[in-house]
Coordinates of C-alpha atoms in Angstrom, one line a residue:
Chain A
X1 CA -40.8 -6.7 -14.9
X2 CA -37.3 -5.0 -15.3
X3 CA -34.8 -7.8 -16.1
X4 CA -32.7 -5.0 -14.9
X5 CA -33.4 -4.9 -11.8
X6 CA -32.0 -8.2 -11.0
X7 CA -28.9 -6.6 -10.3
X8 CA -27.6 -3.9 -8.3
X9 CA -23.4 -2.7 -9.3
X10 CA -22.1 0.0 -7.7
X11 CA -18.0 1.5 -7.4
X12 CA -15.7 2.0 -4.9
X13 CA -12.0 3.8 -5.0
X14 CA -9.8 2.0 -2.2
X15 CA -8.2 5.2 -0.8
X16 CA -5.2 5.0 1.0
X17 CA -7.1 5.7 4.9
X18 CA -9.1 2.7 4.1
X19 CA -6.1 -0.2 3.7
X20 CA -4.6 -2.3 6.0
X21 CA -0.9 -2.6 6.6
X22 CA -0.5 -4.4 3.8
X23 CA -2.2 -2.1 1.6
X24 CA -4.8 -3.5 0.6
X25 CA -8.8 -3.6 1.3
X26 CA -9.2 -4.7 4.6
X27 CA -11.9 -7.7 5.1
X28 CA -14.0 -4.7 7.2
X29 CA -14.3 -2.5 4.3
X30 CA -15.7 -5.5 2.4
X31 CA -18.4 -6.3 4.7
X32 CA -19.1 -2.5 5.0
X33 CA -19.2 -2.4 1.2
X34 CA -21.7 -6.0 1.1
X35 CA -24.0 -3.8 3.6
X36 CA -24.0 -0.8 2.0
X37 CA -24.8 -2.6 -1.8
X38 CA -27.5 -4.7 -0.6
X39 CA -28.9 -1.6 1.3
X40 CA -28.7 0.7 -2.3
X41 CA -30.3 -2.7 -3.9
X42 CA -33.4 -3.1 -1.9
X43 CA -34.2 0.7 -1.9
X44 CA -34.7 0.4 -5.4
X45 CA -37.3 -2.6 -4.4
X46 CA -38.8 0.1 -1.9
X47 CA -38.1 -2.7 0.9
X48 CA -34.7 -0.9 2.3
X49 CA -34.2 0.1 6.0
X50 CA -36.2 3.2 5.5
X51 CA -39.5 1.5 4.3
X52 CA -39.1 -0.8 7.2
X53 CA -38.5 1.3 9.5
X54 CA -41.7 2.5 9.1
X55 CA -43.2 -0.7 10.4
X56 CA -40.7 -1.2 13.1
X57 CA -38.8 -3.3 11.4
X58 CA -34.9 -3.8 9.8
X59 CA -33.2 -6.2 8.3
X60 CA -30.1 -8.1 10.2
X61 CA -27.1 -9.4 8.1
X62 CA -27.3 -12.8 9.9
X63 CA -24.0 -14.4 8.1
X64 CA -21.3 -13.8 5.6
X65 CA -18.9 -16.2 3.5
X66 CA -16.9 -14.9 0.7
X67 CA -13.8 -16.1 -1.4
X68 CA -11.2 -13.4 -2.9
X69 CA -8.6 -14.5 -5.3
X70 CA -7.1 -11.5 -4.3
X71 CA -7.6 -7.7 -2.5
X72 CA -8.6 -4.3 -4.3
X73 CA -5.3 -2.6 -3.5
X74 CA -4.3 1.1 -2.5
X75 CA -6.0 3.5 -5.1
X76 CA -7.8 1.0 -6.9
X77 CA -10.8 1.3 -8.3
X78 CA -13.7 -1.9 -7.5
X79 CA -17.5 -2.8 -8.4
X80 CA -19.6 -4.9 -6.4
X81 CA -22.8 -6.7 -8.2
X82 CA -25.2 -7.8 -6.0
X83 CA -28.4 -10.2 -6.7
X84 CA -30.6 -12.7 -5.0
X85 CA -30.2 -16.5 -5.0
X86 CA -33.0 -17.6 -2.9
X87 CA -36.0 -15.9 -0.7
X88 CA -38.1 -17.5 1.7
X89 CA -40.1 -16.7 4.9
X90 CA -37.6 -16.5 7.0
X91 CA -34.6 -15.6 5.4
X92 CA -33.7 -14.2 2.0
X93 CA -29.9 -14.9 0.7
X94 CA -28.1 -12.3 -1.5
X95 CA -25.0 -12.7 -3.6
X96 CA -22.0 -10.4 -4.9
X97 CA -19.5 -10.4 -7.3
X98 CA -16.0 -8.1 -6.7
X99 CA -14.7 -6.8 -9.9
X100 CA -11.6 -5.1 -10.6
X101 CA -11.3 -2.2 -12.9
X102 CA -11.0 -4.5 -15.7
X103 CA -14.5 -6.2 -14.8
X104 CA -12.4 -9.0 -14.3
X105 CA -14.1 -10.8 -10.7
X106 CA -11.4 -11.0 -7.9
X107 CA -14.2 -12.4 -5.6
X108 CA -17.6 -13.5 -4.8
X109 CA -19.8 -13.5 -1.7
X110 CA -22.7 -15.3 0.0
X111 CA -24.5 -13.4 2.5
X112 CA -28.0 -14.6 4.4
X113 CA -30.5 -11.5 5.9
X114 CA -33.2 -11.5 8.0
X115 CA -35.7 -9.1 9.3
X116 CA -36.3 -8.7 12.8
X117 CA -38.9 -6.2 14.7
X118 CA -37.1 -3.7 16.3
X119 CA -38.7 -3.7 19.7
X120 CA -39.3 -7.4 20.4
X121 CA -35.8 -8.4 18.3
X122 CA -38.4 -11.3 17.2
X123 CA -38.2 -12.5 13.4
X124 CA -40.3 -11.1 11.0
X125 CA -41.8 -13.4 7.9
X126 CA -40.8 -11.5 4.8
X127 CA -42.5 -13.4 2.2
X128 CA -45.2 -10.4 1.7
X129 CA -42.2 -8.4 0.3
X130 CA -43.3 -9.6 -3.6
X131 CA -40.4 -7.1 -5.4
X132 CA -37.9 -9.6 -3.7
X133 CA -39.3 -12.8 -5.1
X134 CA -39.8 -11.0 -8.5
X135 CA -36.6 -10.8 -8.8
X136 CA -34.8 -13.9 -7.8
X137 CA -31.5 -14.2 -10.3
X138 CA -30.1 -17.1 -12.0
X139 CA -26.7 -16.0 -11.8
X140 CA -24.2 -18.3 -10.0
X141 CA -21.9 -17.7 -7.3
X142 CA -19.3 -20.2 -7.3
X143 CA -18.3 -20.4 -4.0
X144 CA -19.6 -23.4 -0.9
X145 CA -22.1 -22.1 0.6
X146 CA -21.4 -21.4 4.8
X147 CA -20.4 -24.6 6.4
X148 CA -22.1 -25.3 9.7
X149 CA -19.8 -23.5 12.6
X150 CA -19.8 -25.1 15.6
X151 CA -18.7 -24.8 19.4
X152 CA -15.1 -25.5 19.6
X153 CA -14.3 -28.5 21.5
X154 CA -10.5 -27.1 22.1
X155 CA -8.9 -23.5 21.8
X156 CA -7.2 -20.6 22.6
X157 CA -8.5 -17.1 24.4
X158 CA -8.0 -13.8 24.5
X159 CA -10.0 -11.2 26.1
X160 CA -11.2 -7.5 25.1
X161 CA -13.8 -5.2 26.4
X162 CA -15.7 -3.6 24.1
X163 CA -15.1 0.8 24.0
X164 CA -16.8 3.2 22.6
X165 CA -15.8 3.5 19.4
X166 CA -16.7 0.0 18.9
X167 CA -20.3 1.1 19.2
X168 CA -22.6 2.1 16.0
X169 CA -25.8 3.8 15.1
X170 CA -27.8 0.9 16.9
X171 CA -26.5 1.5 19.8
X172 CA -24.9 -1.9 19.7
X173 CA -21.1 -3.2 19.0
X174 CA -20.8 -2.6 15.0
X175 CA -20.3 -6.1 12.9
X176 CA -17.1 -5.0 11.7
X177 CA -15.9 -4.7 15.0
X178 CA -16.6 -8.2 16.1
X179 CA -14.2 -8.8 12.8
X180 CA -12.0 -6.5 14.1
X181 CA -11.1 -8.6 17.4
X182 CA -11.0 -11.8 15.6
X183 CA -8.1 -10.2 13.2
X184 CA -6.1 -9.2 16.4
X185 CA -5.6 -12.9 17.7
X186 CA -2.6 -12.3 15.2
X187 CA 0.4 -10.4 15.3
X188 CA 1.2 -8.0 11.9
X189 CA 3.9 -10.7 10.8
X190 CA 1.5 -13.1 10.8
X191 CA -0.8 -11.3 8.3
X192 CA 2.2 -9.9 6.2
X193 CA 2.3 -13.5 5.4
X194 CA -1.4 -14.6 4.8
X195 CA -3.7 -13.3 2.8
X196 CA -7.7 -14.8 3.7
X197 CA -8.5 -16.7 0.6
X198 CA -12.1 -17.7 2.7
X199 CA -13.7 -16.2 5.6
X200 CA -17.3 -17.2 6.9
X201 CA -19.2 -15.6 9.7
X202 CA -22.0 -16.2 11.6
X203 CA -23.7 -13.1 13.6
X204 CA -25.7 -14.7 16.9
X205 CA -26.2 -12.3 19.3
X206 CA -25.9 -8.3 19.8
X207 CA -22.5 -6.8 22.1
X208 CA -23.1 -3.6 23.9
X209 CA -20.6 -0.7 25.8
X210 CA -18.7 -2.3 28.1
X211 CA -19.1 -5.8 27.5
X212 CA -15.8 -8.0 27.9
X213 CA -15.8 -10.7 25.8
X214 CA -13.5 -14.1 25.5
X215 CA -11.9 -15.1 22.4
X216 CA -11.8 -18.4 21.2
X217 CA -9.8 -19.8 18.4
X218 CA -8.5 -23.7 16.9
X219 CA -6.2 -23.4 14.3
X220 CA -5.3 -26.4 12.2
X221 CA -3.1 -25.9 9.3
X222 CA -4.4 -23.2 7.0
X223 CA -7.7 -23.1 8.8
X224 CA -8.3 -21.2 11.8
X225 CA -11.7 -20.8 13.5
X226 CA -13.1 -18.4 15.9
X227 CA -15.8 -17.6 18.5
X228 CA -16.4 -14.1 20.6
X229 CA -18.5 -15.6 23.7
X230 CA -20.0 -13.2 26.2
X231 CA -20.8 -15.0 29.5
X232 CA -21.5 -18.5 28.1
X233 CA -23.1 -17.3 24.6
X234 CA -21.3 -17.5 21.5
X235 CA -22.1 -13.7 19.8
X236 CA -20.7 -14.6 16.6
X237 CA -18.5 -17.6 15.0
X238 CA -16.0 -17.8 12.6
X239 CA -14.3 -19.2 10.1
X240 CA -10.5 -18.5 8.0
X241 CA -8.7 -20.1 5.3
X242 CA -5.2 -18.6 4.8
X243 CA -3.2 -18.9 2.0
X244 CA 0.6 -18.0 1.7
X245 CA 1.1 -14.4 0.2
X246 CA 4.2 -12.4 1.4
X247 CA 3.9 -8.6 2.2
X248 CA 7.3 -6.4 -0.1
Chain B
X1 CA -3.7 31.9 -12.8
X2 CA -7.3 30.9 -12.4
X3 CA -8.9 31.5 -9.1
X4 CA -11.0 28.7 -8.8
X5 CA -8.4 26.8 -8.6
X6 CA -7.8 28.3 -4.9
X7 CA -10.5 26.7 -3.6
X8 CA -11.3 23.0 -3.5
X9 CA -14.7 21.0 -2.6
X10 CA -15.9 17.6 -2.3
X11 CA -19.2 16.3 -1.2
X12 CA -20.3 13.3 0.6
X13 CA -23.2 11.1 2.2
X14 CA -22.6 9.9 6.1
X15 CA -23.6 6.5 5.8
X16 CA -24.8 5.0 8.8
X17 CA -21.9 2.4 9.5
X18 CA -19.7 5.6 9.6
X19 CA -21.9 7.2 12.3
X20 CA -21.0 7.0 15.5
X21 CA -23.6 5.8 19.0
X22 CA -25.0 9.0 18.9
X23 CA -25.8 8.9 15.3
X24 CA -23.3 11.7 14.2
X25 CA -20.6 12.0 12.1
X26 CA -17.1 10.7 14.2
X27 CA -14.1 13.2 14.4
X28 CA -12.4 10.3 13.3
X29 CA -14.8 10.3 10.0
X30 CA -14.2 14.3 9.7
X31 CA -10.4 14.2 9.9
X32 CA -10.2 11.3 7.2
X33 CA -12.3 13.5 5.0
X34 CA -10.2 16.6 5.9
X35 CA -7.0 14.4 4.7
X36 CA -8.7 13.4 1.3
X37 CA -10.1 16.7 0.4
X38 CA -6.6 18.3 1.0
X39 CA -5.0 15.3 -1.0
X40 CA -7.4 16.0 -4.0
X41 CA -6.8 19.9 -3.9
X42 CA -2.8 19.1 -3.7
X43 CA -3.5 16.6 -6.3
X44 CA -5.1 19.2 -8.8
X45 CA -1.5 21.6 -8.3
X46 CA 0.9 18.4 -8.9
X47 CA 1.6 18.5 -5.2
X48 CA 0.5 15.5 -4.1
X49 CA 1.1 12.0 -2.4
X50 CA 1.7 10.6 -5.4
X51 CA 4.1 13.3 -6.8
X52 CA 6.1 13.6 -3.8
X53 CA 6.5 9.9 -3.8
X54 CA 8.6 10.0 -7.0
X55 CA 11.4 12.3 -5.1
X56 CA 10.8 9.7 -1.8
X57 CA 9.1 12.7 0.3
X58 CA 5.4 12.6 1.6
X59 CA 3.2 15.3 3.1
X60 CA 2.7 14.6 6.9
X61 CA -0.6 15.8 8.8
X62 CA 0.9 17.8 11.6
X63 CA -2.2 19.4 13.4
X64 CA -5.6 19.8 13.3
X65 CA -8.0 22.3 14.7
X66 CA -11.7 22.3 14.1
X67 CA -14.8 23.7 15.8
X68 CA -17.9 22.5 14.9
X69 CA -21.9 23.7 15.7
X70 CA -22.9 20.4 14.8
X71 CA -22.3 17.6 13.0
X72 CA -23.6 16.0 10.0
X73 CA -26.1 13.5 11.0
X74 CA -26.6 9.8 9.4
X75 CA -28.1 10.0 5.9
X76 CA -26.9 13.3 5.3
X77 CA -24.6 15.1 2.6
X78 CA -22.4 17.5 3.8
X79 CA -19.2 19.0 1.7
X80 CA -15.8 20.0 2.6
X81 CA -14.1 23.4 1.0
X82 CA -10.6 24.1 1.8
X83 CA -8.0 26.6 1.4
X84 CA -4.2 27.8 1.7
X85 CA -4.4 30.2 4.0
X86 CA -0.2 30.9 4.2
X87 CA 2.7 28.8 3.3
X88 CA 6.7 28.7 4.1
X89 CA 9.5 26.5 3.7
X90 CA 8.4 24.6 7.1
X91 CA 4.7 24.1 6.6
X92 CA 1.9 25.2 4.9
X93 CA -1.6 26.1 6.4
X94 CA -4.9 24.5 4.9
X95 CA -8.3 25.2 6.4
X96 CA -11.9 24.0 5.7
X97 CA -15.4 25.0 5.8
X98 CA -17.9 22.1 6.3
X99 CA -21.3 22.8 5.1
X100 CA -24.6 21.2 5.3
X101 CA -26.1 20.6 2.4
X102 CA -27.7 23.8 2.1
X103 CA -24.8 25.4 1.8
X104 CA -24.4 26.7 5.8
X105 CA -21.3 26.8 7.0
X106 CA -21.7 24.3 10.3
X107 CA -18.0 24.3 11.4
X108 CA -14.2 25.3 10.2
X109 CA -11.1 23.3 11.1
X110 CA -7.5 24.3 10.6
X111 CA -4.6 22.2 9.5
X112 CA -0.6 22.3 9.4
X113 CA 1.5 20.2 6.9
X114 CA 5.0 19.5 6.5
X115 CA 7.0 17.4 3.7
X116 CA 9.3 14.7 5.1
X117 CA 12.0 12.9 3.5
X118 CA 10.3 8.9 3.5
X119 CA 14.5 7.5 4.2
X120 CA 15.8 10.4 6.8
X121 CA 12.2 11.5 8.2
X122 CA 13.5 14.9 8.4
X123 CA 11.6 17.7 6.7
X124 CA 12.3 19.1 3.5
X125 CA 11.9 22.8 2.3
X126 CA 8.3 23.0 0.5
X127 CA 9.1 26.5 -0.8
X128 CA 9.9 25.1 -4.3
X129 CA 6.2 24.0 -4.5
X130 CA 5.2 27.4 -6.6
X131 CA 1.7 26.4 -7.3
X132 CA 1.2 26.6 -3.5
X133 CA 2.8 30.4 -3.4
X134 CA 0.1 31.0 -6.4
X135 CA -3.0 29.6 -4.8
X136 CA -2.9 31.2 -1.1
X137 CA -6.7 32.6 -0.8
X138 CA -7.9 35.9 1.6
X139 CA -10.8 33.7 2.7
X140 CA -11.0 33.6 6.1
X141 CA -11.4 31.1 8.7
X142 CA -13.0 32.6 12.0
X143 CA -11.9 29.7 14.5
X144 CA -8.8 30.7 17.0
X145 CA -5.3 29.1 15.8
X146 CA -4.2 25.5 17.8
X147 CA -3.1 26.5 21.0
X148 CA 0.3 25.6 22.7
X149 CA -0.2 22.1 24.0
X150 CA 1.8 21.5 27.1
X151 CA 3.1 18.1 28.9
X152 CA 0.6 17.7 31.5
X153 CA 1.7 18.4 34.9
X154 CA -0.8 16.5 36.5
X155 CA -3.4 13.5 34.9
X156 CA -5.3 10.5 34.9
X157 CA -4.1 7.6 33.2
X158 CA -5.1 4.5 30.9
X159 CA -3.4 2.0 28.9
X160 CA -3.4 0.6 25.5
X161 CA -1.4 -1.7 23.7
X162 CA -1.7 -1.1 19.6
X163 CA -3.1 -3.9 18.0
X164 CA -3.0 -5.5 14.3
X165 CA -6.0 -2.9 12.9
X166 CA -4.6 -0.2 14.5
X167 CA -1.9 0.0 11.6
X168 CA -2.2 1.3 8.3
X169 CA -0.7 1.5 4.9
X170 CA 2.1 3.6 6.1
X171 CA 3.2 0.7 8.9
X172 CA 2.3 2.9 11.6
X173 CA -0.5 3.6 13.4
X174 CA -2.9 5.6 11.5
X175 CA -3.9 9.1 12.9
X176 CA -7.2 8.3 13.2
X177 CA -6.5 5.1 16.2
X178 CA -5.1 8.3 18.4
X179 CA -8.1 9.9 18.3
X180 CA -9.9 6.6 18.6
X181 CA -8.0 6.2 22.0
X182 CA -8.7 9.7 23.5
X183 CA -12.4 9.1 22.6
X184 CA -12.3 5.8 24.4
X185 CA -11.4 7.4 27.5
X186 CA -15.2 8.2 28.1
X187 CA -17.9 5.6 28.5
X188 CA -20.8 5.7 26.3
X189 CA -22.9 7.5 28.7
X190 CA -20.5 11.2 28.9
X191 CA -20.7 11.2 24.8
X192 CA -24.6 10.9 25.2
X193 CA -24.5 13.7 26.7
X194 CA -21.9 15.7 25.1
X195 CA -21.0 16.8 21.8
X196 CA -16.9 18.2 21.2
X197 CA -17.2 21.8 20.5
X198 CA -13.5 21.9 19.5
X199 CA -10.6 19.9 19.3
X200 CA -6.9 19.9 19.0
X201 CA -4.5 17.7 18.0
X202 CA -0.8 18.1 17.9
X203 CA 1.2 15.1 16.1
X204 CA 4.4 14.2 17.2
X205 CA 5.8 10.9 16.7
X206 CA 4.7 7.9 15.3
X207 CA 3.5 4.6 17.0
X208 CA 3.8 1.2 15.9
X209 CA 2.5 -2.5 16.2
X210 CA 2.3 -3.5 19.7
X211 CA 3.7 -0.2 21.3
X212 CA 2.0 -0.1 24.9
X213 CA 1.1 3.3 25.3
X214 CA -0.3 5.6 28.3
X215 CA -3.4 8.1 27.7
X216 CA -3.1 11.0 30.1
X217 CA -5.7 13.2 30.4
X218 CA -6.9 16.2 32.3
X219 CA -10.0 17.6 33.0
X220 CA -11.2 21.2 34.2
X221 CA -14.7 22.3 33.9
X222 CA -15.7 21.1 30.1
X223 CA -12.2 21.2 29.1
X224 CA -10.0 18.0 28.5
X225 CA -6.3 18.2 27.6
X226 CA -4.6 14.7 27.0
X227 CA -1.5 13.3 26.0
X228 CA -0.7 9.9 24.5
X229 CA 3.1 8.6 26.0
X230 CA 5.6 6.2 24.9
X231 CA 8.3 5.6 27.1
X232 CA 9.0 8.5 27.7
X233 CA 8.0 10.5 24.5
X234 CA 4.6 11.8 24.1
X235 CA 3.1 10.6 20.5
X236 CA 0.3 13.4 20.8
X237 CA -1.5 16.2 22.7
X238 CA -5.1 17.0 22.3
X239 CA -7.9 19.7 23.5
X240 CA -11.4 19.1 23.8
X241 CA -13.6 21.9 24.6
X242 CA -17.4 20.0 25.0
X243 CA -20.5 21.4 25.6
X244 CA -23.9 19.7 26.7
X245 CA -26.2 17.7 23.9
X246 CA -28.1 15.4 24.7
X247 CA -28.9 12.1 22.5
X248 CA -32.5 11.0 22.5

């Protein structure tokens, strides 16, 4: 076995077109970046969305948590390092490190996959995928693992109906997107103030064209959290920690 | 002088979170890639973002033209070559080839760039840029010019109010969120069954967080013009010729 093989890096320039107002890496590009790593990662393990595909199968990116010290900014050059933590029937969970140019980490990330069957959306038991277990890491992440996110008992809505450009290659409303609506409860001030020290999501159910969705958000002191609820079922919940960090 | 250095190319990969529903590469995708390929050429003479910024002027994307046979698909490489085709103390004229990656030419887009002043916004004389004089290439690019796009005398109309992830590094609403707003004047269903043939866009002012603006649009026979309005200003005109594809 390839000790080697333990971990995937790859790099990333931070062009201008891909930074939020504040210039630096939106929390989109992140998760974009997460996806596309792991993806790179298990190809190498021959268990990527192409192998899969084959038996009708593809893996789901069921939640994300991460914690940045700070944001790859404009023109910046980034590496993420991805590896496994744990692997089971159901799930397997996958971690990152975000390095600047220097190699020093700006961040680390917990993410949790599954693998569903394409047609019947059912779960899939991935412990005959032996490459993964293999190749379990010892490296640490130091960040909490998700916390448990739960209805909220009290909030505010808002409302927005999913467009087309909202909509991916699975013919369903992209991930990103869902992060997209939750970073709109707040005006620009707001975010030239904050920076998002922690964010945690949970991905429940699928959005589609059209859909208009309600959402819901408690915010106490630093900490806001979120759902996007279609009808009466949460699609994805949420969770910020905001720390002060002023924009020029 | 060395000729080579006429020319500019840069290759990519459409990943599948870039695609769009149809599993194609997004105008939006092409015209980011049409700004960072023209960046990098400007970069290579000393006439870029970067070099400008030093004398507090930027180049400014004015407008774009492109017709396209077909678009790269997801999981495909495609690369972008571009040009000077002419050049004056207003603007300067950059066009592109896309090619597949077998080297066929599956669409051409034209551009027009001017340098502003970041302070005054007014545009500043780009004669003194000699390299540019130097560089202009005989290639040529057999699409028509951008034609003259008109108020609308008579339209449809939606709304939309600019929101948080519209904005980019720039504090304004990036180029690409126009687009995004003409596309999103179609459901799902009219892109399935269409694919844009050519497009035109013509930009005018700049919008900014929260500006409520008013998407006008006109349609004859598989041609849409549109228009997006502020008060009383119009932001941008577009042109979409389509013709029939059909996904799946």
């Amino acid at each position: 076995m390839n000790n080697l093989s333990k971990e995937y890096s790859a790099s990333y320039f931070l062009t201008p077109g891909e930074c939020d107002s504040q210039q630096r890496m939106p929390i989109t590009v992140l998760v974009d970046r997460i996806i596309e790593v792991a993806t790179l990662h298990a190809n190498t393990w021959n268990v990527g969305f192409s192998e899969l595909a084959k038996s009708g199968q593809t893996w789901v990116l069921s939640r994300v948590t991460f914690e940045m010290h700070r944001y790859p900014r404009i023109n910046e050059y980034y590496t993420l390092t991805t590896w496994i933590e744990s692997y089971n029937k159901h799930f397997s969970e996958r971690n990152f490190a975000i390095c600047d140019v220097d190699g020093s980490v700006i961040g680390y990330a917990r993410t949790i996959w599954v693998v569903i069957d394409t047609i019947t959306r059912a779960s899939v038991d991935i412990s005959r995928f032996g490459y993964i277990a293999d190749n379990i890491s010892d490296r640490e992440c130091p960040i909490a693992k998700q916390s448990r996110l739960r209805p909220l008992p009290e909030y505010e809505a808002t409302h927005y109906r999913f467009r087309y450009t909202d909509i991916d290659f699975n013919r369903h409303v992209n991930s990103c997107r869902y992060i997209d609506v939750l970073l709109n409860q707040w005006p620009l001030d707001f975010h030239d103030n904050h920076r998002i020290a922690r964010f945690e999501i949970a991905y429940m159910k699928e959005a589609y064209f059209g859909d208009e969705v309600e959402v819901r958000s408690h915010t106490d002191g630093n900490e806001t959290t979120a759902e996007i609820i279609n009808g009466n079922e949460a699609l994805c919940r949420a969770r910020f920690i905001f720390t002060d960090e002023h924009y020029q």
